[in-house]
Amino acid sequence: KWHLGSNDGRLPNDQGFDEWFGIPRTTDEATWSKSPNWSTDVVPLEKIMEGQKGGKSRILRDYDWEQRRLIDREITRRAVSFMETQAKRDRPFFAYVSLTQPHLPTEPNPDFRGKTGNGDWADMLAEMDHHVGLMLDAIDRLGIGEETIVVFTSDNGPEYVKPWDGWAGPWRGQYFTHLEGGIRVPFLIRWPGKIEAGRISNEIVHGVDMFATLATLCGAKTPEDRPFDSLDQSEFLLGKSEKSAREGFPIWCADRMQAIKWRNYKLHLYQQENMFAPPMKLPVPFIINLYTDPREEKPTVDTWTVGPMLKIAAEFEASVKQSPLIPMGTPDPYRPDRSK
């Protein structure tokens, strides 16, 4: 999904991409077509779209239940075609491939239904594995493997709504919460000859760190006229350092800081069990040691960790004074004040 605005001016071709194909919002809207009370006269279906830089994006077809099953195959085909074109032209490229699986509804492509014998979830994972494999095979076939950085990760933890709820292993919680199950996701990176294969680490890397990291790895410079949350993780990923450049971060949900994470500790400022539960501000915040309590149920007496976590909060507050938060509901386009 794109999910950064679905109106003209906010679509990918308006935000720096040369071309795009996909859905502007989110996959759960495909379920509307199966709702007995839904009517396109009341709420139209989301559209599958494509666009080019400098032009207006166009609608291809409705994103209904059937298209939900088929779209990842088309996304993969187009991604491979894009890479083939760029490799033929000997041009560097950046491809953001946002597969819709395993977002709800977890409906596999008909060619994968029943393939694993373990239900739709397993079939859908097999489908996703197949599509990722096709893209990796294309990179190797085109002879650009050693020049191509591949990152495989997710935007959040598992779903809460049944029957599509997922599993976060030993961690408690789902997305839309500050619990580890909602924010901790796999992160895999491949760069043959540069990044050691098979290396495993439990160090903290944040999604926002990809901006500064990829800029460094590609020899680009980041602007110096604005603050960035992104930290350069190139030394860590290249194996030049065993430690991440990041020790912690504030955990922001909606319009509030709900927790702070530092190393293997987390300071809980709010309590929220799931996406539908109201966030309750704690009268007395408590600290969790994630090594000994991955389910975040037993406050620890390691109160000395408050120091580094309050430092993270102070740094965040200082950055907000320099660059104020964008109020929810602010019209787009938004231009930050760079006079400070």
mmCIF file of C-alpha atoms in Angstrom:
data_model
loop_
_atom_site.group_PDB
_atom_site.id
_atom_site.type_symbol
_atom_site.label_atom_id
_atom_site.label_comp_id
_atom_site.label_asym_id
_atom_site.label_seq_id
_atom_site.Cartn_x
_atom_site.Cartn_y
_atom_site.Cartn_z
ATOM 1 C CA LYS A 1 0.000 0.000 0.000
ATOM 2 C CA TRP A 2 0.964 3.639 -0.363
ATOM 3 C CA HIS A 3 -1.249 5.122 2.391
ATOM 4 C CA LEU A 4 0.366 8.566 2.353
ATOM 5 C CA GLY A 5 -2.530 10.339 0.705
ATOM 6 C CA SER A 6 -4.893 9.305 -2.082
ATOM 7 C CA ASN A 7 -5.627 12.664 -3.705
ATOM 8 C CA ASP A 8 -3.773 14.263 -6.604
ATOM 9 C CA GLY A 9 -0.637 15.864 -5.232
ATOM 10 C CA ARG A 10 -0.126 13.127 -2.649
ATOM 11 C CA LEU A 11 0.298 10.081 -4.893
ATOM 12 C CA PRO A 12 3.755 8.533 -5.487
ATOM 13 C CA ASN A 13 4.349 10.267 -8.827
ATOM 14 C CA ASP A 14 3.781 13.584 -7.012
ATOM 15 C CA GLN A 15 6.219 12.665 -4.241
ATOM 16 C CA GLY A 16 9.457 11.890 -6.064
ATOM 17 C CA PHE A 17 8.752 8.598 -7.856
ATOM 18 C CA ASP A 18 9.085 8.397 -11.650
ATOM 19 C CA GLU A 19 6.344 5.790 -11.973
ATOM 20 C CA TRP A 20 4.063 3.731 -9.798
ATOM 21 C CA PHE A 21 1.438 0.997 -9.778
ATOM 22 C CA GLY A 22 -0.742 -0.150 -6.899
ATOM 23 C CA ILE A 23 -3.395 1.011 -4.477
ATOM 24 C CA PRO A 24 -3.385 4.455 -2.862
ATOM 25 C CA ARG A 25 -4.744 3.381 0.516
ATOM 26 C CA THR A 26 -4.991 -0.033 2.157
ATOM 27 C CA THR A 27 -5.936 -3.611 1.331
ATOM 28 C CA ASP A 28 -8.690 -4.116 3.906
ATOM 29 C CA GLU A 29 -10.940 -1.953 1.707
ATOM 30 C CA ALA A 30 -11.105 -4.911 -0.694
ATOM 31 C CA THR A 31 -13.365 -6.633 1.849
ATOM 32 C CA TRP A 32 -16.108 -4.059 1.237
ATOM 33 C CA SER A 33 -17.194 -5.802 -1.960
ATOM 34 C CA LYS A 34 -18.259 -8.828 0.120
ATOM 35 C CA SER A 35 -20.179 -6.856 2.725
ATOM 36 C CA PRO A 36 -23.941 -7.499 2.369
ATOM 37 C CA ASN A 37 -24.790 -3.879 3.199
ATOM 38 C CA TRP A 38 -22.133 -2.173 1.098
ATOM 39 C CA SER A 39 -23.092 -0.098 -1.926
ATOM 40 C CA THR A 40 -20.800 1.653 -4.387
ATOM 41 C CA ASP A 41 -23.323 4.489 -4.426
ATOM 42 C CA VAL A 42 -22.544 5.133 -0.769
ATOM 43 C CA VAL A 43 -18.791 4.429 -0.670
ATOM 44 C CA PRO A 44 -16.929 3.603 -3.912
ATOM 45 C CA LEU A 45 -14.329 0.860 -3.917
ATOM 46 C CA GLU A 46 -10.663 1.718 -3.748
ATOM 47 C CA LYS A 47 -9.006 1.770 -7.173
ATOM 48 C CA ILE A 48 -5.925 0.118 -8.603
ATOM 49 C CA MET A 49 -3.951 2.923 -10.236
ATOM 50 C CA GLU A 50 -0.784 3.759 -12.130
ATOM 51 C CA GLY A 51 0.998 7.006 -12.830
ATOM 52 C CA GLN A 52 4.050 8.681 -14.318
ATOM 53 C CA LYS A 53 6.042 11.645 -13.046
ATOM 54 C CA GLY A 54 4.692 14.905 -14.392
ATOM 55 C CA GLY A 55 1.319 13.400 -15.276
ATOM 56 C CA LYS A 56 -1.933 12.575 -13.581
ATOM 57 C CA SER A 57 -2.396 9.074 -12.157
ATOM 58 C CA ARG A 58 -5.107 7.046 -13.830
ATOM 59 C CA ILE A 59 -7.559 4.452 -12.577
ATOM 60 C CA LEU A 60 -7.150 0.929 -13.964
ATOM 61 C CA ARG A 61 -9.885 -1.026 -12.152
ATOM 62 C CA ASP A 62 -11.677 -1.568 -8.854
ATOM 63 C CA TYR A 63 -9.748 -3.149 -6.005
ATOM 64 C CA ASP A 64 -12.285 -5.796 -5.015
ATOM 65 C CA TRP A 65 -11.973 -9.203 -3.353
ATOM 66 C CA GLU A 66 -10.893 -10.937 -6.556
ATOM 67 C CA GLN A 67 -8.273 -8.324 -7.408
ATOM 68 C CA ARG A 68 -6.936 -8.588 -3.878
ATOM 69 C CA ARG A 69 -5.994 -12.208 -4.679
ATOM 70 C CA LEU A 70 -4.245 -11.241 -7.916
ATOM 71 C CA ILE A 71 -2.512 -7.918 -7.313
ATOM 72 C CA ASP A 72 0.783 -9.157 -5.849
ATOM 73 C CA ARG A 73 1.515 -11.137 -8.997
ATOM 74 C CA GLU A 74 1.067 -7.953 -11.030
ATOM 75 C CA ILE A 75 3.175 -5.910 -8.603
ATOM 76 C CA THR A 76 5.967 -8.483 -8.893
ATOM 77 C CA ARG A 77 5.750 -8.635 -12.697
ATOM 78 C CA ARG A 78 5.993 -4.867 -12.952
ATOM 79 C CA ALA A 79 8.865 -4.701 -10.461
ATOM 80 C CA VAL A 80 10.859 -7.242 -12.469
ATOM 81 C CA SER A 81 10.078 -5.404 -15.722
ATOM 82 C CA PHE A 82 11.210 -2.118 -14.168
ATOM 83 C CA MET A 83 14.514 -3.637 -13.045
ATOM 84 C CA GLU A 84 15.071 -5.185 -16.477
ATOM 85 C CA THR A 85 14.564 -1.806 -18.144
ATOM 86 C CA GLN A 86 16.922 0.009 -15.777
ATOM 87 C CA ALA A 87 19.594 -2.694 -16.045
ATOM 88 C CA LYS A 88 19.408 -2.583 -19.846
ATOM 89 C CA ARG A 89 19.936 1.177 -19.718
ATOM 90 C CA ASP A 90 22.727 0.704 -17.139
ATOM 91 C CA ARG A 91 20.978 3.168 -14.841
ATOM 92 C CA PRO A 92 20.915 3.116 -11.023
ATOM 93 C CA PHE A 93 17.421 2.634 -9.632
ATOM 94 C CA PHE A 94 15.347 2.604 -6.468
ATOM 95 C CA ALA A 95 12.321 0.296 -6.365
ATOM 96 C CA TYR A 96 9.890 0.398 -3.446
ATOM 97 C CA VAL A 97 7.941 -2.853 -3.778
ATOM 98 C CA SER A 98 5.013 -2.852 -1.375
ATOM 99 C CA LEU A 99 3.469 -6.311 -1.587
ATOM 100 C CA THR A 100 -0.046 -6.460 -0.148
ATOM 101 C CA GLN A 101 0.396 -9.858 1.502
ATOM 102 C CA PRO A 102 0.073 -10.613 4.403
ATOM 103 C CA HIS A 103 -2.290 -7.684 5.098
ATOM 104 C CA LEU A 104 -5.910 -8.583 5.739
ATOM 105 C CA PRO A 105 -7.811 -10.147 4.120
ATOM 106 C CA THR A 106 -5.273 -12.963 3.912
ATOM 107 C CA GLU A 107 -6.569 -14.356 0.640
ATOM 108 C CA PRO A 108 -3.906 -16.188 -1.401
ATOM 109 C CA ASN A 109 -3.691 -16.187 -5.163
ATOM 110 C CA PRO A 110 -5.818 -19.074 -6.564
ATOM 111 C CA ASP A 111 -2.619 -20.766 -7.786
ATOM 112 C CA PHE A 112 -1.412 -21.029 -4.174
ATOM 113 C CA ARG A 113 -4.645 -21.936 -2.407
ATOM 114 C CA GLY A 114 -4.223 -25.332 -0.749
ATOM 115 C CA LYS A 115 -0.550 -25.639 -1.726
ATOM 116 C CA THR A 116 0.805 -25.954 1.816
ATOM 117 C CA GLY A 117 -2.016 -27.921 3.405
ATOM 118 C CA ASN A 118 -1.891 -25.534 6.368
ATOM 119 C CA GLY A 119 -4.626 -23.052 5.471
ATOM 120 C CA ASP A 120 -4.830 -19.637 3.839
ATOM 121 C CA TRP A 121 -2.194 -18.043 6.070
ATOM 122 C CA ALA A 122 0.473 -20.554 5.098
ATOM 123 C CA ASP A 123 -0.592 -20.469 1.441
ATOM 124 C CA MET A 124 -0.332 -16.689 1.455
ATOM 125 C CA LEU A 125 3.156 -16.825 2.971
ATOM 126 C CA ALA A 126 4.201 -19.314 0.301
ATOM 127 C CA GLU A 127 2.879 -16.915 -2.330
ATOM 128 C CA MET A 128 4.820 -14.003 -0.857
ATOM 129 C CA ASP A 129 7.971 -16.121 -0.667
ATOM 130 C CA HIS A 130 7.531 -17.034 -4.341
ATOM 131 C CA HIS A 131 7.155 -13.408 -5.435
ATOM 132 C CA VAL A 132 10.169 -12.253 -3.428
ATOM 133 C CA GLY A 133 12.131 -15.117 -4.962
ATOM 134 C CA LEU A 134 11.166 -14.021 -8.474
ATOM 135 C CA MET A 135 12.521 -10.542 -7.788
ATOM 136 C CA LEU A 136 15.757 -11.836 -6.257
ATOM 137 C CA ASP A 137 16.211 -14.226 -9.176
ATOM 138 C CA ALA A 138 15.715 -11.333 -11.595
ATOM 139 C CA ILE A 139 18.408 -9.283 -9.857
ATOM 140 C CA ASP A 140 20.865 -12.169 -10.126
ATOM 141 C CA ARG A 141 19.860 -12.985 -13.718
ATOM 142 C CA LEU A 142 20.462 -9.374 -14.740
ATOM 143 C CA GLY A 143 23.973 -9.524 -13.289
ATOM 144 C CA ILE A 144 23.392 -6.669 -10.852
ATOM 145 C CA GLY A 145 23.355 -8.662 -7.614
ATOM 146 C CA GLU A 146 26.597 -7.220 -6.242
ATOM 147 C CA GLU A 147 25.428 -3.690 -7.070
ATOM 148 C CA THR A 148 21.942 -4.008 -5.579
ATOM 149 C CA ILE A 149 20.974 -3.554 -1.932
ATOM 150 C CA VAL A 150 17.827 -5.516 -1.064
ATOM 151 C CA VAL A 151 15.899 -4.756 2.134
ATOM 152 C CA PHE A 152 13.017 -6.974 3.268
ATOM 153 C CA THR A 153 11.000 -5.773 6.242
ATOM 154 C CA SER A 154 7.510 -4.866 7.437
ATOM 155 C CA ASP A 155 5.785 -1.677 8.552
ATOM 156 C CA ASN A 156 4.223 -3.099 11.727
ATOM 157 C CA GLY A 157 3.340 -6.182 13.712
ATOM 158 C CA PRO A 158 0.369 -8.533 13.314
ATOM 159 C CA GLU A 159 -3.310 -7.798 12.817
ATOM 160 C CA TYR A 160 -5.737 -7.837 15.744
ATOM 161 C CA VAL A 161 -9.065 -8.280 13.931
ATOM 162 C CA LYS A 162 -10.272 -11.874 13.589
ATOM 163 C CA PRO A 163 -10.197 -14.047 11.500
ATOM 164 C CA TRP A 164 -7.050 -12.391 10.136
ATOM 165 C CA ASP A 165 -5.247 -11.908 13.436
ATOM 166 C CA GLY A 166 -1.572 -12.813 13.336
ATOM 167 C CA TRP A 167 1.080 -13.936 15.794
ATOM 168 C CA ALA A 168 4.100 -12.047 17.113
ATOM 169 C CA GLY A 169 5.988 -14.990 18.574
ATOM 170 C CA PRO A 170 7.074 -14.361 22.179
ATOM 171 C CA TRP A 171 6.004 -10.716 22.044
ATOM 172 C CA ARG A 172 2.663 -9.374 23.228
ATOM 173 C CA GLY A 173 0.530 -6.920 21.295
ATOM 174 C CA GLN A 174 -0.438 -6.022 17.749
ATOM 175 C CA TYR A 175 -0.131 -2.935 15.588
ATOM 176 C CA PHE A 176 -1.515 0.415 16.783
ATOM 177 C CA THR A 177 0.035 -0.225 20.210
ATOM 178 C CA HIS A 178 3.429 0.477 21.787
ATOM 179 C CA LEU A 179 3.911 -3.183 22.734
ATOM 180 C CA GLU A 180 6.768 -5.133 21.128
ATOM 181 C CA GLY A 181 4.340 -7.262 19.137
ATOM 182 C CA GLY A 182 3.189 -4.118 17.374
ATOM 183 C CA ILE A 183 6.517 -2.430 16.670
ATOM 184 C CA ARG A 184 9.169 -5.172 16.425
ATOM 185 C CA VAL A 185 9.420 -6.621 12.922
ATOM 186 C CA PRO A 186 11.921 -8.711 10.932
ATOM 187 C CA PHE A 187 14.607 -6.854 9.011
ATOM 188 C CA LEU A 188 16.694 -8.608 6.370
ATOM 189 C CA ILE A 189 19.257 -6.962 4.102
ATOM 190 C CA ARG A 190 21.258 -8.450 1.208
ATOM 191 C CA TRP A 191 24.281 -6.946 -0.514
ATOM 192 C CA PRO A 192 26.614 -9.691 -1.783
ATOM 193 C CA GLY A 193 30.281 -8.975 -1.183
ATOM 194 C CA LYS A 194 29.536 -6.069 1.155
ATOM 195 C CA ILE A 195 27.159 -7.298 3.876
ATOM 196 C CA GLU A 196 27.969 -10.643 5.503
ATOM 197 C CA ALA A 197 25.341 -13.292 4.745
ATOM 198 C CA GLY A 198 23.788 -15.149 7.672
ATOM 199 C CA ARG A 199 24.779 -12.608 10.310
ATOM 200 C CA ILE A 200 22.137 -12.245 13.050
ATOM 201 C CA SER A 201 21.820 -9.371 15.494
ATOM 202 C CA ASN A 202 19.384 -8.186 18.149
ATOM 203 C CA GLU A 203 20.545 -4.566 17.904
ATOM 204 C CA ILE A 204 17.965 -1.813 17.381
ATOM 205 C CA VAL A 205 17.485 -0.455 13.859
ATOM 206 C CA HIS A 206 14.516 1.838 13.215
ATOM 207 C CA GLY A 207 12.681 2.095 9.904
ATOM 208 C CA VAL A 208 13.503 5.799 9.680
ATOM 209 C CA ASP A 209 17.208 4.897 9.723
ATOM 210 C CA MET A 210 16.965 3.638 6.151
ATOM 211 C CA PHE A 211 16.990 7.200 4.831
ATOM 212 C CA ALA A 212 20.416 8.175 6.167
ATOM 213 C CA THR A 213 21.825 4.654 5.784
ATOM 214 C CA LEU A 214 20.950 4.167 2.125
ATOM 215 C CA ALA A 215 22.106 7.693 1.336
ATOM 216 C CA THR A 216 25.539 6.868 2.777
ATOM 217 C CA LEU A 217 25.769 3.462 1.092
ATOM 218 C CA CYS A 218 24.882 5.029 -2.259
ATOM 219 C CA GLY A 219 27.300 7.941 -1.873
ATOM 220 C CA ALA A 220 24.610 10.601 -1.508
ATOM 221 C CA LYS A 221 24.438 13.482 0.946
ATOM 222 C CA THR A 222 21.437 14.361 3.086
ATOM 223 C CA PRO A 223 20.231 17.986 3.320
ATOM 224 C CA GLU A 224 21.705 20.033 6.144
ATOM 225 C CA ASP A 225 18.916 22.605 6.503
ATOM 226 C CA ARG A 226 16.595 20.437 8.618
ATOM 227 C CA PRO A 227 16.771 17.917 11.479
ATOM 228 C CA PHE A 228 16.442 14.179 10.811
ATOM 229 C CA ASP A 229 15.308 11.345 13.044
ATOM 230 C CA SER A 230 17.240 8.986 10.763
ATOM 231 C CA LEU A 231 20.585 7.582 11.943
ATOM 232 C CA ASP A 232 23.257 6.237 9.605
ATOM 233 C CA GLN A 233 23.532 2.474 10.205
ATOM 234 C CA SER A 234 26.036 1.773 7.416
ATOM 235 C CA GLU A 235 28.953 0.950 9.753
ATOM 236 C CA PHE A 236 26.791 -1.536 11.646
ATOM 237 C CA LEU A 237 25.319 -3.214 8.560
ATOM 238 C CA LEU A 238 28.696 -3.465 6.831
ATOM 239 C CA GLY A 239 30.091 -5.267 9.878
ATOM 240 C CA LYS A 240 32.507 -2.482 10.806
ATOM 241 C CA SER A 241 30.742 -2.137 14.148
ATOM 242 C CA GLU A 242 29.013 -4.724 16.309
ATOM 243 C CA LYS A 243 26.789 -2.010 17.751
ATOM 244 C CA SER A 244 23.919 -0.185 16.125
ATOM 245 C CA ALA A 245 24.115 3.590 15.853
ATOM 246 C CA ARG A 246 20.821 3.674 17.756
ATOM 247 C CA GLU A 247 20.288 2.758 21.415
ATOM 248 C CA GLY A 248 16.646 3.746 21.655
ATOM 249 C CA PHE A 249 13.741 5.855 20.467
ATOM 250 C CA PRO A 250 10.435 7.375 21.612
ATOM 251 C CA ILE A 251 7.368 5.315 20.704
ATOM 252 C CA TRP A 252 4.690 7.606 19.326
ATOM 253 C CA CYS A 253 1.080 6.481 18.863
ATOM 254 C CA ALA A 254 -1.417 8.875 17.235
ATOM 255 C CA ASP A 255 -0.747 12.202 18.998
ATOM 256 C CA ARG A 256 1.119 11.037 22.104
ATOM 257 C CA MET A 257 4.340 9.439 23.329
ATOM 258 C CA GLN A 258 3.210 6.114 24.817
ATOM 259 C CA ALA A 259 6.575 4.583 25.662
ATOM 260 C CA ILE A 260 10.331 4.983 25.382
ATOM 261 C CA LYS A 261 12.689 2.164 24.461
ATOM 262 C CA TRP A 262 16.379 2.047 25.400
ATOM 263 C CA ARG A 263 18.417 -1.068 24.661
ATOM 264 C CA ASN A 264 16.444 -3.986 26.143
ATOM 265 C CA TYR A 265 14.383 -1.767 28.454
ATOM 266 C CA LYS A 266 11.090 -0.004 27.872
ATOM 267 C CA LEU A 267 9.445 2.752 29.888
ATOM 268 C CA HIS A 268 5.655 2.447 29.711
ATOM 269 C CA LEU A 269 3.864 5.807 29.937
ATOM 270 C CA TYR A 270 0.477 4.456 28.821
ATOM 271 C CA GLN A 271 -1.390 1.172 28.973
ATOM 272 C CA GLN A 272 -3.129 -0.064 25.822
ATOM 273 C CA GLU A 273 -3.783 -3.735 25.168
ATOM 274 C CA ASN A 274 -4.978 -3.535 21.555
ATOM 275 C CA MET A 275 -6.023 -1.119 18.823
ATOM 276 C CA PHE A 276 -9.592 -0.858 20.139
ATOM 277 C CA ALA A 277 -8.702 -0.358 23.808
ATOM 278 C CA PRO A 278 -8.500 3.248 25.020
ATOM 279 C CA PRO A 279 -4.944 4.406 25.815
ATOM 280 C CA MET A 280 -4.799 4.986 29.576
ATOM 281 C CA LYS A 281 -2.102 7.306 30.896
ATOM 282 C CA LEU A 282 -0.350 5.627 33.807
ATOM 283 C CA PRO A 283 -0.253 7.575 37.089
ATOM 284 C CA VAL A 284 3.164 6.017 37.702
ATOM 285 C CA PRO A 285 5.149 4.867 34.631
ATOM 286 C CA PHE A 286 6.888 1.508 34.909
ATOM 287 C CA ILE A 287 9.928 -0.142 33.336
ATOM 288 C CA ILE A 288 10.108 -3.509 31.585
ATOM 289 C CA ASN A 289 13.203 -5.640 30.932
ATOM 290 C CA LEU A 290 12.431 -7.247 27.579
ATOM 291 C CA TYR A 291 15.118 -9.910 28.006
ATOM 292 C CA THR A 292 13.423 -11.400 31.057
ATOM 293 C CA ASP A 293 9.849 -10.312 30.309
ATOM 294 C CA PRO A 294 9.136 -10.283 26.553
ATOM 295 C CA ARG A 295 5.396 -10.077 27.205
ATOM 296 C CA GLU A 296 5.835 -6.810 29.133
ATOM 297 C CA GLU A 297 3.822 -7.873 32.167
ATOM 298 C CA LYS A 298 6.271 -7.552 35.105
ATOM 299 C CA PRO A 299 7.704 -4.149 36.043
ATOM 300 C CA THR A 300 11.408 -4.269 36.904
ATOM 301 C CA VAL A 301 13.249 -2.502 39.710
ATOM 302 C CA ASP A 302 16.044 -1.437 37.335
ATOM 303 C CA THR A 303 15.058 2.188 37.875
ATOM 304 C CA TRP A 304 18.529 3.433 36.898
ATOM 305 C CA THR A 305 17.428 2.995 33.278
ATOM 306 C CA VAL A 306 15.082 5.968 33.686
ATOM 307 C CA GLY A 307 18.118 8.221 33.162
ATOM 308 C CA PRO A 308 18.946 7.295 29.553
ATOM 309 C CA MET A 309 15.258 7.030 28.665
ATOM 310 C CA LEU A 310 14.492 10.505 29.980
ATOM 311 C CA LYS A 311 17.436 11.724 27.899
ATOM 312 C CA ILE A 312 15.695 10.311 24.808
ATOM 313 C CA ALA A 313 12.511 12.123 25.809
ATOM 314 C CA ALA A 314 14.426 15.374 26.377
ATOM 315 C CA GLU A 315 16.117 15.128 22.982
ATOM 316 C CA PHE A 316 12.743 14.577 21.367
ATOM 317 C CA GLU A 317 11.195 17.556 23.155
ATOM 318 C CA ALA A 318 14.137 19.730 22.092
ATOM 319 C CA SER A 319 13.645 18.690 18.467
ATOM 320 C CA VAL A 320 9.949 19.574 18.720
ATOM 321 C CA LYS A 321 10.854 23.081 19.880
ATOM 322 C CA GLN A 322 13.139 23.441 16.867
ATOM 323 C CA SER A 323 10.692 21.851 14.428
ATOM 324 C CA PRO A 324 7.137 21.797 15.862
ATOM 325 C CA LEU A 325 4.943 18.759 15.273
ATOM 326 C CA ILE A 326 2.585 19.007 12.331
ATOM 327 C CA PRO A 327 -0.922 19.234 13.843
ATOM 328 C CA MET A 328 -3.249 16.375 12.928
ATOM 329 C CA GLY A 329 -5.555 17.455 10.105
ATOM 330 C CA THR A 330 -3.137 20.023 8.649
ATOM 331 C CA PRO A 331 -3.989 20.562 4.953
ATOM 332 C CA ASP A 332 -1.513 19.462 2.310
ATOM 333 C CA PRO A 333 0.805 20.692 0.868
ATOM 334 C CA TYR A 334 2.595 21.504 4.120
ATOM 335 C CA ARG A 335 5.790 23.533 4.163
ATOM 336 C CA PRO A 336 7.785 23.536 7.416
ATOM 337 C CA ASP A 337 9.162 26.757 8.841
ATOM 338 C CA ARG A 338 12.935 26.618 8.302
ATOM 339 C CA SER A 339 13.664 30.035 9.755
ATOM 340 C CA LYS A 340 14.582 28.655 13.185
#
